Tab-separated table of C-alpha atoms in Angstrom:
chain	number	residue	atom	x	y	z
A	1	MET	CA	26.902	4.915	21.130
A	2	SER	CA	26.722	3.191	17.916
A	3	LEU	CA	24.091	0.695	17.196
A	4	ARG	CA	26.147	-1.856	17.311
A	5	ASP	CA	26.469	-0.865	21.227
A	6	ARG	CA	23.135	-0.527	22.116
A	7	ILE	CA	22.497	-3.803	20.784
A	8	LYS	CA	24.744	-5.317	22.873
A	9	ASN	CA	23.624	-3.957	25.564
A	10	VAL	CA	19.634	-4.034	25.205
A	11	PRO	CA	18.028	-5.161	28.381
A	12	ILE	CA	16.759	-8.062	28.140
A	13	GLU	CA	17.043	-9.665	30.951
A	14	GLY	CA	15.179	-8.974	34.239
A	15	ALA	CA	13.202	-6.926	31.683
A	16	ALA	CA	9.621	-8.350	32.058
A	17	GLU	CA	9.865	-8.550	35.776
A	18	ARG	CA	10.937	-4.639	35.515
A	19	LEU	CA	7.433	-3.635	34.221
A	20	PHE	CA	5.823	-5.912	36.049
A	21	GLY	CA	6.736	-5.104	39.206
A	22	LYS	CA	6.079	-0.916	38.013
A	23	PHE	CA	3.453	-1.457	35.726
A	24	GLY	CA	1.713	-4.958	36.408
A	25	ILE	CA	2.853	-6.227	32.189
A	26	ALA	CA	5.605	-8.083	31.179
A	27	SER	CA	5.259	-5.881	27.454
A	28	ASN	CA	3.931	-3.255	25.588
A	29	PRO	CA	0.448	-3.703	26.268
A	30	PHE	CA	-0.677	-1.984	22.368
A	31	PRO	CA	-0.071	-3.629	19.326
A	32	ALA	CA	1.693	-1.221	16.690
A	33	SER	CA	-0.392	-0.978	13.327
A	34	ASN	CA	1.796	-3.576	11.569
A	35	GLN	CA	0.782	-6.590	14.109
A	36	THR	CA	-3.300	-6.631	13.198
A	37	SER	CA	-3.541	-10.384	14.666
A	38	GLY	CA	-3.393	-11.864	17.978
A	39	ASN	CA	-4.670	-9.003	19.620
A	40	PRO	CA	-7.371	-9.149	22.746
A	41	HIS	CA	-10.630	-8.182	21.768
A	42	ARG	CA	-12.908	-5.382	22.974
A	43	ALA	CA	-16.664	-6.557	23.517
A	44	ILE	CA	-18.336	-4.310	21.051
A	45	ALA	CA	-22.110	-4.148	19.808
A	46	ALA	CA	-21.285	-6.322	17.084
A	47	ASP	CA	-20.599	-9.259	18.198
A	48	GLU	CA	-24.222	-9.893	19.309
A	49	GLU	CA	-25.099	-9.813	15.574
A	50	ALA	CA	-22.378	-11.981	14.927
A	51	GLU	CA	-23.661	-14.444	17.420
A	52	THR	CA	-27.145	-14.920	16.442
A	53	ARG	CA	-26.236	-15.751	12.821
A	54	ILE	CA	-23.777	-18.165	13.968
A	55	LEU	CA	-26.588	-19.931	16.518
A	56	THR	CA	-28.828	-19.973	13.917
A	57	PHE	CA	-26.708	-21.705	11.601
A	58	LEU	CA	-25.472	-24.190	14.088
A	59	ARG	CA	-29.110	-24.235	15.065
A	60	ASP	CA	-31.154	-25.309	11.314
A	61	GLY	CA	-27.973	-25.362	8.914
A	62	ARG	CA	-28.984	-23.397	6.496
A	63	SER	CA	-25.581	-21.057	4.963
A	64	GLN	CA	-25.624	-17.973	6.489
A	65	VAL	CA	-23.308	-15.202	4.290
A	66	VAL	CA	-22.239	-12.625	7.039
A	67	VAL	CA	-20.086	-9.276	5.615
A	68	VAL	CA	-18.255	-7.377	7.900
A	69	GLU	CA	-17.920	-3.686	6.671
A	70	GLY	CA	-15.872	-1.291	7.815
A	71	THR	CA	-12.945	1.393	6.680
A	72	GLN	CA	-9.203	0.002	7.438
A	73	GLY	CA	-8.235	-0.336	10.827
A	74	VAL	CA	-11.665	-0.171	12.621
A	75	GLY	CA	-10.943	-3.584	13.944
A	76	LYS	CA	-12.187	-6.048	11.090
A	77	THR	CA	-9.537	-8.382	11.521
A	78	ASN	CA	-9.497	-8.347	15.568
A	79	PHE	CA	-13.453	-9.279	14.785
A	80	LEU	CA	-13.128	-11.991	12.764
A	81	ASN	CA	-9.709	-13.187	14.802
A	82	HIS	CA	-12.914	-13.222	17.548
A	83	VAL	CA	-15.446	-14.736	15.747
A	84	GLU	CA	-12.795	-17.846	14.916
A	85	SER	CA	-11.402	-18.068	18.277
A	86	GLU	CA	-14.763	-18.322	19.962
A	87	ILE	CA	-16.215	-20.725	17.203
A	88	ARG	CA	-13.161	-23.007	17.693
A	89	SER	CA	-12.932	-22.871	21.683
A	90	VAL	CA	-16.815	-25.185	21.322
A	91	MET	CA	-15.986	-27.017	18.759
A	92	ASN	CA	-14.636	-30.224	21.531
A	93	ASP	CA	-18.699	-29.814	22.913
A	94	LEU	CA	-20.530	-30.016	19.983
A	95	GLU	CA	-21.967	-32.616	17.866
A	96	GLY	CA	-20.496	-33.793	14.769
A	97	TYR	CA	-17.311	-32.052	12.996
A	98	TYR	CA	-17.515	-28.307	12.156
A	99	MET	CA	-13.999	-27.624	9.571
A	100	VAL	CA	-13.222	-23.812	10.520
A	101	ARG	CA	-11.159	-22.079	8.366
A	102	TYR	CA	-10.050	-18.495	8.619
A	103	LEU	CA	-7.498	-16.972	5.808
A	104	ALA	CA	-5.710	-13.305	6.636
A	105	ASP	CA	-5.635	-12.630	2.742
A	106	PRO	CA	-7.470	-14.553	0.156
A	107	GLU	CA	-5.592	-15.666	-2.637
A	108	PRO	CA	-6.182	-14.343	-6.390
A	109	SER	CA	-7.726	-16.945	-7.704
A	110	PHE	CA	-11.295	-18.828	-5.660
A	111	ALA	CA	-9.322	-22.129	-6.774
A	112	GLY	CA	-6.793	-21.641	-4.173
A	113	THR	CA	-8.924	-21.046	-1.234
A	114	THR	CA	-10.754	-24.467	-2.424
A	115	ARG	CA	-7.238	-26.377	-1.943
A	116	ARG	CA	-6.907	-24.710	1.189
A	117	LEU	CA	-10.104	-26.379	2.458
A	118	PHE	CA	-9.440	-29.321	0.597
A	119	GLU	CA	-6.012	-30.184	2.424
A	120	GLU	CA	-7.749	-28.754	6.042
A	121	LEU	CA	-9.902	-31.790	5.189
A	122	GLY	CA	-7.171	-33.522	4.547
A	123	THR	CA	-6.816	-37.267	4.026
A	124	ASP	CA	-7.778	-38.487	7.418
A	125	HIS	CA	-11.556	-37.096	6.942
A	126	LEU	CA	-11.496	-39.411	3.450
A	127	GLU	CA	-10.172	-42.324	5.538
A	128	GLU	CA	-13.489	-41.752	7.606
A	129	LEU	CA	-15.830	-40.807	4.731
A	130	ALA	CA	-14.518	-43.732	3.060
A	131	GLY	CA	-15.232	-46.001	6.052
A	132	ARG	CA	-19.485	-44.792	6.569
A	133	LEU	CA	-19.499	-45.360	2.885
A	134	LYS	CA	-18.491	-49.046	2.760
A	135	SER	CA	-21.642	-49.476	5.322
A	136	ASP	CA	-23.901	-47.438	3.489
A	137	ARG	CA	-22.978	-45.697	-0.356
A	138	SER	CA	-26.128	-43.824	-0.071
A	139	PRO	CA	-24.699	-40.357	0.590
A	140	ILE	CA	-22.523	-41.137	-2.616
A	141	SER	CA	-25.669	-39.514	-4.478
A	142	GLU	CA	-25.467	-36.074	-3.117
A	143	ALA	CA	-22.050	-36.126	-5.578
A	144	ARG	CA	-23.398	-33.841	-8.626
A	145	SER	CA	-20.018	-34.796	-10.055
A	146	HIS	CA	-19.825	-38.532	-11.774
A	147	ASP	CA	-16.212	-38.511	-11.356
A	148	MET	CA	-16.897	-37.972	-8.307
A	149	GLN	CA	-19.323	-40.356	-7.528
A	150	ILE	CA	-17.027	-43.199	-8.788
A	151	ALA	CA	-13.842	-41.880	-6.873
A	152	LEU	CA	-16.094	-42.358	-3.635
A	153	ARG	CA	-16.781	-45.555	-4.718
A	154	ARG	CA	-13.649	-46.511	-5.130
A	155	LEU	CA	-12.325	-45.021	-1.862
A	156	ALA	CA	-15.107	-47.268	0.313
A	157	GLU	CA	-13.964	-50.589	-1.324
A	158	ASP	CA	-10.149	-49.205	-1.398
A	159	THR	CA	-8.936	-47.135	1.952
A	160	SER	CA	-5.227	-47.789	1.413
A	161	GLU	CA	-2.538	-44.828	2.329
A	162	GLU	CA	-1.542	-44.594	-1.372
A	163	THR	CA	-5.853	-44.530	-2.293
A	164	LEU	CA	-6.284	-41.609	0.088
A	165	ASP	CA	-2.502	-39.505	-1.657
A	166	LEU	CA	-4.214	-40.357	-5.002
A	167	MET	CA	-7.782	-39.188	-4.561
A	168	MET	CA	-6.717	-35.830	-1.985
A	169	GLN	CA	-3.949	-35.195	-5.120
A	170	TRP	CA	-7.258	-34.979	-7.543
A	171	LEU	CA	-9.063	-32.939	-5.537
A	172	LEU	CA	-6.433	-30.285	-4.821
A	173	GLY	CA	-6.139	-30.308	-8.502
A	174	LEU	CA	-3.075	-31.445	-9.882
A	175	ARG	CA	-2.425	-33.756	-12.815
A	176	VAL	CA	-4.410	-36.694	-13.523
A	177	LEU	CA	-1.891	-39.615	-14.294
A	178	LYS	CA	-2.564	-43.551	-15.574
A	179	ALA	CA	-2.553	-44.264	-11.195
A	180	HIS	CA	-5.582	-42.087	-10.733
A	181	ARG	CA	-7.428	-43.164	-14.271
A	182	LEU	CA	-6.847	-47.023	-13.044
A	183	THR	CA	-7.548	-47.027	-9.177
A	184	LEU	CA	-9.965	-44.393	-8.983
A	185	GLY	CA	-11.835	-44.290	-11.941
A	186	ILE	CA	-11.743	-40.350	-13.048
A	187	GLN	CA	-11.521	-38.892	-16.284
A	188	PHE	CA	-10.679	-35.684	-15.511
A	189	ARG	CA	-8.578	-33.442	-13.875
A	190	LEU	CA	-9.879	-30.719	-12.044
A	191	ASP	CA	-8.299	-27.512	-13.312
A	192	THR	CA	-10.631	-25.364	-13.642
A	193	VAL	CA	-12.182	-22.866	-11.056
A	194	GLU	CA	-15.507	-24.121	-11.888
A	195	SER	CA	-14.850	-27.976	-11.452
A	196	LYS	CA	-13.101	-27.154	-7.947
A	197	THR	CA	-15.814	-25.418	-6.787
A	198	ALA	CA	-18.291	-28.263	-7.932
A	199	ALA	CA	-15.868	-30.476	-6.342
A	200	LEU	CA	-15.844	-29.568	-2.465
A	201	ARG	CA	-19.797	-28.718	-3.154
A	202	ASP	CA	-19.954	-32.459	-3.488
A	203	MET	CA	-17.648	-33.085	-0.694
A	204	ILE	CA	-19.451	-30.638	1.764
A	205	GLN	CA	-22.274	-31.981	0.476
A	206	VAL	CA	-21.918	-35.977	0.908
A	207	SER	CA	-19.651	-35.441	4.143
A	208	ASN	CA	-22.113	-34.238	5.662
A	209	ALA	CA	-24.937	-36.906	4.401
A	210	ALA	CA	-22.356	-39.616	5.866
A	211	GLY	CA	-22.228	-37.858	8.932
A	212	VAL	CA	-18.674	-36.988	9.193
A	213	LEU	CA	-19.112	-33.025	8.464
A	214	LYS	CA	-21.856	-30.922	10.062
A	215	GLY	CA	-20.879	-27.895	8.332
A	216	VAL	CA	-18.316	-24.929	7.482
A	217	PHE	CA	-16.782	-21.958	9.119
A	218	LEU	CA	-15.381	-19.786	6.205
A	219	LEU	CA	-14.032	-16.177	7.433
A	220	LEU	CA	-12.183	-14.744	4.762
A	221	ASP	CA	-10.267	-11.539	5.470
A	222	GLU	CA	-9.246	-8.412	3.594
A	223	LEU	CA	-11.888	-9.414	0.076
A	224	GLU	CA	-10.989	-5.541	-1.046
A	225	LYS	CA	-7.308	-6.676	-1.657
A	226	GLN	CA	-8.903	-8.501	-4.811
A	227	ASP	CA	-9.170	-4.876	-6.527
A	228	GLY	CA	-5.581	-3.541	-5.739
A	229	VAL	CA	-3.807	-6.811	-7.676
A	230	LEU	CA	-6.667	-8.548	-10.445
A	231	GLY	CA	-7.735	-7.001	-13.091
A	232	PRO	CA	-11.429	-6.116	-13.880
A	233	THR	CA	-12.089	-10.056	-15.608
A	234	ALA	CA	-9.737	-11.736	-13.154
A	235	VAL	CA	-12.045	-9.971	-10.263
A	236	VAL	CA	-15.487	-10.663	-11.335
A	237	ARG	CA	-13.936	-14.356	-11.914
A	238	TYR	CA	-13.255	-14.170	-8.326
A	239	LEU	CA	-16.265	-12.964	-7.319
A	240	SER	CA	-18.326	-15.488	-9.650
A	241	ALA	CA	-16.976	-18.308	-7.630
A	242	LEU	CA	-17.794	-16.960	-4.232
A	243	ARG	CA	-21.477	-16.243	-5.768
A	244	SER	CA	-20.940	-19.756	-7.041
A	245	VAL	CA	-20.247	-21.669	-3.367
A	246	VAL	CA	-22.498	-20.163	-1.650
A	247	ASP	CA	-25.609	-21.022	-4.471
A	248	ALA	CA	-24.014	-24.466	-4.069
A	249	LEU	CA	-24.194	-24.830	-1.019
A	250	PRO	CA	-27.710	-23.646	0.536
A	251	ARG	CA	-26.827	-25.487	3.963
A	252	ARG	CA	-24.065	-25.860	5.676
A	253	LEU	CA	-21.726	-23.123	5.136
A	254	PHE	CA	-21.098	-20.058	7.008
A	255	LEU	CA	-19.224	-17.589	5.213
A	256	MET	CA	-18.072	-14.338	6.778
A	257	LEU	CA	-16.322	-11.425	4.647
A	258	GLY	CA	-14.277	-8.949	5.832
A	259	ILE	CA	-13.693	-5.772	3.555
A	260	THR	CA	-13.848	-1.591	3.158
A	261	PRO	CA	-17.466	0.137	2.100
A	262	ASP	CA	-15.323	1.232	-1.289
A	263	ALA	CA	-14.517	-2.101	-2.494
A	264	LEU	CA	-17.996	-3.516	-1.139
A	265	ARG	CA	-19.678	-0.728	-4.044
A	266	ARG	CA	-17.157	-1.357	-6.701
A	267	TYR	CA	-17.948	-5.875	-6.180
A	268	SER	CA	-21.615	-5.072	-6.034
A	269	ALA	CA	-21.380	-2.695	-9.572
A	270	ALA	CA	-19.057	-5.670	-11.198
A	271	LEU	CA	-21.499	-8.181	-10.183
A	272	PRO	CA	-24.818	-7.196	-9.479
A	273	ALA	CA	-25.811	-10.930	-8.827
A	274	LEU	CA	-23.425	-11.138	-6.490
A	275	ARG	CA	-25.564	-7.995	-4.689
A	276	GLY	CA	-28.104	-10.107	-3.230
A	277	ARG	CA	-26.211	-12.698	-1.439
A	278	LEU	CA	-24.242	-10.178	0.747
A	279	GLN	CA	-27.211	-8.171	2.671
A	280	ASN	CA	-26.447	-9.174	6.041
A	281	GLN	CA	-24.012	-6.513	6.924
A	282	ILE	CA	-22.552	-6.127	10.401
A	283	ALA	CA	-20.735	-1.961	10.287
A	284	LEU	CA	-17.718	-1.601	12.686
A	285	GLU	CA	-17.371	2.424	13.327
A	286	PRO	CA	-14.119	4.159	14.037
A	287	LEU	CA	-13.981	5.830	17.396
A	288	THR	CA	-15.792	8.947	17.625
A	289	GLU	CA	-16.639	9.688	21.422
A	290	VAL	CA	-12.796	10.653	23.869
A	291	GLU	CA	-14.844	8.017	26.340
A	292	GLU	CA	-14.893	5.104	23.902
A	293	ALA	CA	-10.868	5.636	23.178
A	294	ARG	CA	-10.453	5.909	26.416
A	295	LYS	CA	-12.470	2.575	27.694
A	296	LEU	CA	-10.157	1.265	24.753
A	297	ALA	CA	-6.917	1.966	26.417
A	298	ARG	CA	-8.083	0.622	30.160
A	299	PHE	CA	-9.234	-2.497	28.089
A	300	TYR	CA	-6.003	-3.326	26.224
A	301	MET	CA	-3.838	-2.396	29.352
A	302	GLU	CA	-5.725	-4.980	31.663
A	303	ALA	CA	-5.512	-7.277	29.070
A	304	ALA	CA	-2.062	-7.058	29.682
A	305	ARG	CA	-2.076	-7.374	32.981
A	306	ARG	CA	-4.381	-10.061	33.603
A	307	THR	CA	-1.489	-11.949	31.207
A	308	ALA	CA	1.587	-10.302	33.064
A	309	SER	CA	-0.342	-11.676	36.422
A	310	ALA	CA	-0.807	-15.156	34.891
A	311	ARG	CA	2.906	-15.396	33.563
A	312	PHE	CA	4.428	-14.273	37.237
A	313	ASP	CA	1.550	-15.974	39.351
A	314	GLY	CA	1.313	-12.532	41.447
A	315	GLN	CA	0.205	-9.026	41.869
A	316	GLY	CA	2.845	-6.481	40.023
A	317	GLY	CA	2.787	-2.818	40.401
A	318	ASP	CA	-0.747	-0.675	39.741
A	319	GLU	CA	1.063	2.652	37.819
A	320	TRP	CA	0.299	3.003	34.281
A	321	VAL	CA	2.070	2.902	31.468
A	322	ILE	CA	0.304	5.654	29.989
A	323	SER	CA	-1.948	8.441	31.900
A	324	LYS	CA	-5.931	8.798	31.259
A	325	ARG	CA	-4.680	12.585	30.188
A	326	GLN	CA	-1.803	10.995	27.305
A	327	ALA	CA	-4.936	8.906	25.845
A	328	THR	CA	-7.344	11.860	25.978
A	329	GLU	CA	-4.611	14.024	24.208
A	330	THR	CA	-3.766	11.153	21.641
A	331	PHE	CA	-7.233	11.028	20.949
A	332	GLU	CA	-8.579	14.932	20.295
A	333	THR	CA	-5.062	15.071	18.248
A	334	LEU	CA	-5.726	12.194	15.798
A	335	ALA	CA	-9.958	13.148	15.416
A	336	GLU	CA	-8.750	16.643	14.783
A	337	ARG	CA	-6.803	15.150	12.240
A	338	ALA	CA	-8.700	13.217	10.937
A	339	GLU	CA	-11.543	16.316	10.305
A	340	ARG	CA	-9.279	18.286	8.575
A	341	VAL	CA	-9.314	15.491	5.729
A	342	GLY	CA	-12.987	14.974	5.779
A	343	ASN	CA	-12.745	11.771	7.943
A	344	VAL	CA	-15.208	11.331	10.686
A	345	GLY	CA	-14.200	9.661	13.645
A	346	VAL	CA	-10.206	7.965	14.477
A	347	ARG	CA	-9.151	4.133	13.440
A	348	GLN	CA	-8.934	2.167	16.566
A	349	ARG	CA	-5.566	1.151	14.907
A	350	GLU	CA	-4.493	4.190	14.348
A	351	PHE	CA	-5.031	5.612	18.375
A	352	LEU	CA	-3.518	2.431	19.126
A	353	HIS	CA	-0.819	2.852	17.566
A	354	GLN	CA	0.161	6.118	18.819
A	355	LEU	CA	-0.556	4.604	22.624
A	356	HIS	CA	2.231	2.073	21.815
A	357	VAL	CA	4.830	4.517	20.833
A	358	LEU	CA	3.905	6.881	23.946
A	359	ALA	CA	4.284	3.544	26.239
A	360	GLU	CA	7.246	2.303	24.266
A	361	GLU	CA	9.178	5.712	25.847
A	362	ASN	CA	8.096	5.343	29.576
A	363	ILE	CA	8.970	1.873	29.376
A	364	ARG	CA	12.332	2.151	27.684
A	365	GLU	CA	12.674	4.336	30.694
A	366	VAL	CA	12.203	1.303	33.139
A	367	VAL	CA	13.800	-0.921	31.861
A	368	GLU	CA	17.200	0.608	30.857
A	369	ALA	CA	16.647	2.149	34.673
């Protein structure tokens, strides 16, 4: 049968119902290796350490820098996604506004990160800030930049849509035109990493003093990619900007970095001054015991069943899409392979991908029957 015929005959209608009736699931419960986000999170020991750091930050406002360290495939993205989700889930219950930003693939220049943070704040935030500053200008003194102080004073006097847009354009580093100079009173464009970082610092400090921003949660994933796309000089520039943000904001910043051990060592050597800021480390380890692997497989299966039960509003089949024996053999095979190449343990991503392949075979038999 040709691919065209197979595509035409692919069983779509009723496939989820058949899976639910036999396995209690609606789709493959195990993520393929390319599906690195949107997966359920199984509780691990590292959760408690991260939660302690977050609670400390919320309690006293002092900035925290947490490094989530682990080789590719051990669950750093899953961990950061979980932290972001947990924080967002309680934002409405907290007093004041916290900005939460997760960046899965940081841009080559840190200026790109500052731009995304300003975009996250948006003109609504500027309008609220201007409203507070209209009755009390004292928070403006928290800004170090003369241009920022003048712009904020002008913004407090004029909160028209045009002024708000001009202010946002300036913060995003766009060209400074005559309209910007006349309306905001600014002189210089934010066209360097240093100037944009300084502007971010000023905006956070002023916003906090004005009571419209309690803090910023910034989660940067896959930081090791900087080393692959940038030259040594650009890497140092990026790391210097990161250090500058940490040093400029001793309060109100929670920064979580996902990075591999090799990249962490290289970055620390490239910029020794950064090493001292990265001491709070949470290590994620690969699977080393077969029982842990089986528990992980069961967790994903049960999570898929809960999702399917909610969708179909009932109890589905109780057969397992893969057997305990298959999970055990998969782990043992991968562990032997890892040992042959000198690695310790099995990466979670690799294990789950192999379970995905096995489950797909059993799923196909059911939906195509």
